[in-house]
Amino acid sequence: MIQGKKKYLGSIFLVIMMVVTGAVLFRGQPLGLLWESLKQVKLPFLFGGLLLMLGYVGCEALCTRRILGRLGHRVPYRRCLGYSFVGFYVSSITPSATGGQPAQIYCMSQDRIPAAHGALNMMLIAACYQTATLIWGGGIWLLCPRAGVFQGGMGLLLFYGAGMMVLLTVGMGMVMFLPGVSRRICGGILWLLEMLHLLRNPSALRKRLEHQLAEYAKGADCIKTNPGLAFQVLVLCLIQLGLLFSVPWMVYLAFGLQGHSWLQIAGLQALLTLAVSNLPLPGAVGPAEGGFVTAFTTVFGAGMVTPAMLVSRGISFYAFLLISFLVAMAVHLRLRRQARERTLREMTASRQGGRAKAIRRYLRTIGQEA
């Protein structure tokens, strides 16, 4: 799923970012007071937050199941859930919000789903997820009375995040529905970079560009032939993000606080997610924690905001990173077992003898051979 040095470098970088972030945030923080604050937390609400995160991953799994179903693949929901957990884990340890997509496509290909269909599935989900993020951010910006806390550096970060999200969404829509215009724009950019001698292998990049444009064209065809599919996936992504943005609300209730509405708290988290989601950092570690402290001080108070950040990020990222790792390992072991059994089946398909019969009998008992 993640090969070689990239896996270890990503994990090491994530640990370094966590250590640096902790050193900055906890500098001058009395650990005794921090522990006293954490002891006030009501555990049922923490479990509620974990259930929200399970629903968050489950919504993506449901999107995958519906899309693959339209492409002719009857995939069990539990298997789609495994793909989503793999994606969450890999994207959390790589400096890219979409770093988990290749890993999910790989897992699908090991389950006999063509890589082209896996890529199409992830592309449609990414387009709807980005659109849903902008809808949430735009709606909250208009409705949330606490949006004014995003000023100064946080305001610039929000402007950057929103701008990048708009560019990515518009660009994805263009390459899907305006392939001719997109081809000319991308070709012009490649030509300019080539003239500036910034490209090592222009011909290879052009081939890759044509391949990507062809994949996006397939995505547009899928949407056109299934007009309700994109709307269904978009609604699921809106629900998915709503569950994610509700985690700080659960933390707010866990500390026994009152006075702020769900809309205010979920709105702040929506804007914070929009601000940091496109930063090239694994899990947005650092800006996500610092941004939480800045944005939610008016909600939790200066003395409670750091413990609240620990609990909120502990639920929505760190604890779920561990859960996703365990599920990803289970998926990895399942794929290895399937590959081994497939090899045995191919080896014994045309052979006779007691050993071949014993292997075929074993495969039948585990349901791998009809």
XYZ file of C-alpha atoms in Angstrom:
370
model
C 0.000 0.000 0.000
C 2.827 2.379 0.883
C 6.088 1.036 -0.396
C 9.669 1.252 0.795
C 11.150 4.409 2.203
C 8.014 6.548 1.749
C 6.177 4.617 4.463
C 8.931 5.061 7.030
C 9.744 8.650 6.086
C 6.091 9.604 6.368
C 5.772 7.992 9.790
C 9.012 9.571 11.047
C 7.949 13.003 9.782
C 4.559 12.613 11.472
C 6.222 11.750 14.810
C 8.580 14.743 14.500
C 5.641 17.066 13.796
C 3.769 15.683 16.803
C 6.781 16.240 19.095
C 7.362 19.783 17.834
C 3.658 20.627 18.100
C 3.494 19.288 21.651
C 6.594 21.234 22.672
C 5.133 24.478 21.344
C 1.590 24.046 22.653
C 2.492 22.767 26.122
C 5.281 25.237 26.779
C 4.370 27.030 30.000
C 1.329 24.796 30.563
C 1.165 23.384 34.130
C 0.758 19.644 33.619
C -1.096 19.312 36.915
C -3.822 21.728 35.857
C -3.981 20.039 32.473
C -4.553 16.664 34.095
C -7.210 18.083 36.438
C -9.062 19.461 33.431
C -8.895 16.153 31.596
C -10.313 14.305 34.613
C -13.539 16.304 34.250
C -14.299 14.702 30.892
C -17.483 12.609 30.728
C -16.599 9.348 28.987
C -19.971 8.693 27.261
C -19.473 11.785 25.124
C -16.008 10.570 24.133
C -17.524 7.325 22.906
C -20.060 9.444 21.065
C -17.204 11.266 19.347
C -15.639 7.957 18.298
C -18.999 6.854 16.879
C -19.125 10.080 14.882
C -15.712 9.269 13.415
C -16.851 5.740 12.620
C -19.785 7.280 10.786
C -17.360 9.606 8.992
C -15.397 6.669 7.583
C -18.597 4.717 7.029
C -20.035 7.436 4.783
C -17.040 7.207 2.464
C -17.400 3.426 2.419
C -21.045 3.823 1.422
C -20.008 6.200 -1.383
C -17.522 3.604 -2.630
C -20.114 0.831 -2.518
C -22.645 2.859 -4.514
C -20.123 3.963 -7.144
C -18.604 0.518 -7.612
C -22.115 -0.916 -7.778
C -22.933 1.398 -10.681
C -19.720 0.220 -12.349
C -20.844 -3.400 -12.092
C -19.021 -4.556 -8.945
C -21.000 -6.043 -6.060
C -18.648 -5.322 -3.180
C -19.656 -6.075 0.444
C -19.967 -3.009 2.632
C -17.425 -4.356 5.144
C -14.846 -4.535 2.357
C -15.571 -0.939 1.323
C -15.176 0.009 4.976
C -11.726 -1.577 4.919
C -10.781 0.507 1.872
C -11.866 3.683 3.697
C -9.868 2.864 6.817
C -6.806 2.203 4.661
C -7.301 5.572 2.986
C -7.622 7.372 6.325
C -4.465 5.762 7.677
C -2.285 6.344 4.611
C -3.453 9.929 4.066
C -2.727 10.640 7.742
C 0.936 9.640 7.489
C 1.641 11.189 4.086
C 1.935 14.932 3.341
C -1.166 14.975 1.166
C -4.881 14.862 1.846
C -5.269 12.499 -1.129
C -2.287 10.290 -0.279
C -4.571 7.446 0.698
C -6.264 7.190 -2.693
C -3.507 5.132 -4.424
C -3.527 2.729 -1.469
C -7.293 2.272 -1.776
C -7.015 1.718 -5.527
C -4.335 -0.903 -4.888
C -6.557 -2.729 -2.393
C -9.453 -2.673 -4.851
C -7.244 -4.038 -7.621
C -6.244 -6.928 -5.349
C -9.968 -7.678 -5.013
C -10.277 -7.974 -8.802
C -11.668 -4.455 -9.283
C -9.934 -2.851 -12.293
C -7.591 -0.037 -11.347
C -9.418 2.259 -13.790
C -12.679 1.717 -11.888
C -10.930 2.206 -8.542
C -9.401 5.474 -9.766
C -12.786 6.602 -11.094
C -14.377 5.851 -7.730
C -11.788 7.889 -5.835
C -12.010 10.744 -8.327
C -15.784 11.075 -7.958
C -15.535 10.934 -4.170
C -12.760 13.561 -4.153
C -14.778 15.914 -6.379
C -17.893 15.596 -4.211
C -15.888 15.848 -0.971
C -14.230 19.080 -2.104
C -17.582 20.496 -3.213
C -19.148 19.529 0.128
C -16.287 21.192 2.008
C -16.868 24.433 0.103
C -20.622 24.245 0.726
C -20.035 23.753 4.443
C -17.430 26.524 4.575
C -19.515 28.986 2.579
C -22.666 28.269 4.553
C -20.924 28.556 7.906
C -19.200 31.775 6.873
C -22.650 33.305 6.370
C -24.423 31.720 9.350
C -21.812 31.286 12.069
C -21.551 34.388 14.294
C -18.115 33.269 15.548
C -16.456 33.274 12.140
C -14.809 36.583 12.993
C -12.163 34.840 15.094
C -10.430 33.888 11.829
C -8.355 37.038 11.606
C -4.681 37.760 11.142
C -2.645 34.645 10.443
C -5.656 32.342 10.736
C -7.552 34.537 8.302
C -4.726 34.243 5.767
C -4.634 30.492 6.284
C -8.394 30.289 5.715
C -8.057 32.400 2.572
C -5.310 30.071 1.307
C -7.260 26.914 2.124
C -10.474 28.168 0.555
C -8.621 29.427 -2.517
C -6.850 26.111 -3.027
C -10.097 24.199 -2.560
C -11.861 26.380 -5.142
C -9.004 25.966 -7.626
C -8.939 22.183 -7.163
C -12.716 21.865 -7.487
C -12.979 24.125 -10.521
C -9.959 22.455 -12.108
C -11.423 18.992 -11.561
C -14.717 20.096 -13.035
C -12.970 21.574 -16.077
C -10.942 18.468 -16.874
C -14.093 16.372 -16.543
C -16.521 18.468 -18.575
C -14.257 20.760 -20.654
C -11.489 18.377 -21.770
C -10.492 20.451 -24.814
C -9.974 23.637 -22.802
C -8.189 21.720 -20.058
C -5.877 20.037 -22.556
C -4.870 23.398 -24.037
C -4.305 24.999 -20.611
C -2.268 22.076 -19.281
C -0.352 21.829 -22.537
C 0.507 25.523 -22.335
C 1.740 25.147 -18.759
C 3.911 22.183 -19.724
C 5.300 24.108 -22.722
C 6.179 27.079 -20.475
C 7.888 24.844 -17.918
C 9.780 23.118 -20.710
C 10.974 26.448 -22.112
C 12.208 27.380 -18.645
C 14.078 24.022 -18.475
C 12.163 23.010 -15.336
C 11.095 19.598 -16.637
C 13.327 16.534 -16.775
C 11.131 14.383 -19.016
C 8.458 16.435 -20.854
C 7.315 13.566 -23.084
C 6.615 11.321 -20.086
C 4.649 14.109 -18.422
C 2.579 14.619 -21.576
C 1.725 10.911 -21.653
C 0.745 11.037 -18.004
C -1.374 14.131 -18.671
C -3.218 12.395 -21.509
C -3.825 9.391 -19.301
C -5.232 11.541 -16.499
C -7.454 13.485 -18.901
C -8.798 10.200 -20.235
C -9.600 9.045 -16.687
C -11.428 12.296 -15.940
C -13.370 11.909 -19.187
C -14.525 8.492 -17.962
C -15.642 10.171 -14.753
C -17.709 12.675 -16.719
C -19.271 9.832 -18.735
C -20.126 7.978 -15.525
C -21.856 11.066 -14.120
C -23.763 11.671 -17.357
C -25.005 8.077 -17.560
C -25.875 8.047 -13.832
C -27.296 11.536 -13.195
C -28.410 10.779 -9.637
C -25.124 9.225 -8.547
C -23.182 12.471 -8.135
C -26.006 13.990 -6.088
C -26.162 10.934 -3.816
C -22.394 10.981 -3.249
C -22.496 14.740 -2.590
C -25.218 14.321 0.044
C -23.225 11.535 1.699
C -20.122 13.762 1.737
C -22.136 16.582 3.337
C -23.280 14.159 6.046
C -19.731 12.814 6.388
C -18.313 16.278 7.011
C -21.155 17.113 9.383
C -20.155 14.126 11.519
C -16.508 15.225 11.512
C -17.363 18.813 12.447
C -19.562 17.586 15.311
C -16.636 16.034 17.199
C -15.715 19.325 18.997
C -19.373 19.639 19.986
C -19.138 16.249 21.698
C -15.966 17.437 23.433
C -17.786 20.607 24.524
C -20.521 18.472 26.102
C -17.921 16.118 27.593
C -16.476 19.005 29.599
C -19.982 19.914 30.839
C -19.943 23.339 29.179
C -22.953 25.367 28.018
C -23.691 28.614 26.218
C -22.668 27.854 22.639
C -24.758 26.150 19.995
C -23.853 23.198 17.810
C -23.801 25.519 14.792
C -21.196 27.793 16.349
C -18.879 24.970 17.339
C -19.321 22.854 14.196
C -18.955 26.039 12.162
C -15.596 26.870 13.691
C -14.386 23.337 13.004
C -15.638 23.570 9.411
C -13.668 26.756 8.811
C -10.607 25.319 10.542
C -10.757 22.192 8.377
C -11.102 24.324 5.259
C -8.068 26.345 6.331
C -5.672 23.433 7.007
C -6.909 20.601 4.763
C -4.672 21.509 1.813
C -1.450 22.061 3.736
C 1.323 19.626 2.665
C 1.629 18.098 6.128
C 0.629 14.596 7.303
C -2.715 14.947 9.024
C -2.189 18.747 9.077
C -0.362 18.104 12.366
C 0.755 21.406 13.866
C -1.549 23.894 12.131
C -4.611 21.824 13.082
C -3.715 21.877 16.790
C -2.552 25.494 16.805
C -5.571 26.575 14.787
C -7.910 24.809 17.216
C -6.404 26.670 20.168
C -6.739 29.992 18.334
C -10.260 29.433 17.014
C -11.842 27.765 20.033
C -10.456 29.950 22.847
C -13.685 31.976 22.768
C -15.681 28.746 23.138
C -13.732 26.791 25.774
C -11.900 29.644 27.483
C -8.138 30.164 27.724
C -7.731 27.642 30.548
C -9.773 24.858 28.963
C -8.943 25.177 25.258
C -5.718 23.135 25.366
C -7.321 20.132 27.104
C -10.244 20.434 24.680
C -7.818 20.410 21.751
C -6.140 17.276 23.119
C -9.444 15.447 23.438
C -10.846 16.634 20.112
C -7.743 15.814 18.081
C -7.314 12.646 20.102
C -10.718 11.479 18.903
C -10.732 12.775 15.336
C -7.109 12.018 14.459
C -4.782 10.217 16.868
C -7.121 7.540 18.232
C -8.606 6.958 14.813
C -5.133 6.791 13.328
C -4.444 3.833 15.613
C -7.775 2.204 14.766
C -7.141 2.742 11.059
C -3.679 1.227 11.371
C -5.123 -1.932 12.927
C -7.799 -2.211 10.230
C -5.240 -1.504 7.489
C -3.052 -4.312 8.830
C -6.055 -6.659 8.805
C -6.792 -5.681 5.194
C -3.138 -6.208 4.289
C -3.136 -9.695 5.821
C -6.384 -10.552 4.043
C -4.963 -9.477 0.683
C -1.793 -11.503 1.285
C -3.851 -14.562 2.139
C -5.997 -14.095 -0.978
C -2.911 -13.728 -3.164
C -1.386 -16.890 -1.702
C -4.590 -18.839 -2.216
C -4.924 -17.511 -5.758
C -1.408 -18.686 -6.511
C -2.159 -22.135 -5.113
C -5.313 -22.346 -7.196
C -3.455 -21.420 -10.371
C -0.667 -23.907 -9.603
C -3.070 -26.815 -9.124
C -5.605 -25.929 -11.817
C -4.171 -28.320 -14.411
C -2.372 -30.783 -12.151
C -3.381 -34.186 -10.856
C -2.191 -36.202 -7.883
C -2.810 -36.368 -4.189
C -1.088 -33.101 -3.316
C -3.014 -31.079 -5.910
C -6.291 -32.632 -4.767
C -5.472 -31.813 -1.150
C -4.797 -28.177 -2.036
C -8.029 -27.909 -4.017
C -9.916 -29.445 -1.093
C -8.365 -26.866 1.234
C -9.359 -24.039 -1.069
C -12.947 -25.297 -1.249
C -13.200 -25.428 2.536
C -12.276 -21.754 2.857
C -14.613 -20.701 0.064
C -11.966 -19.689 -2.459
C -12.876 -22.233 -5.095
C -16.300 -23.143 -6.451
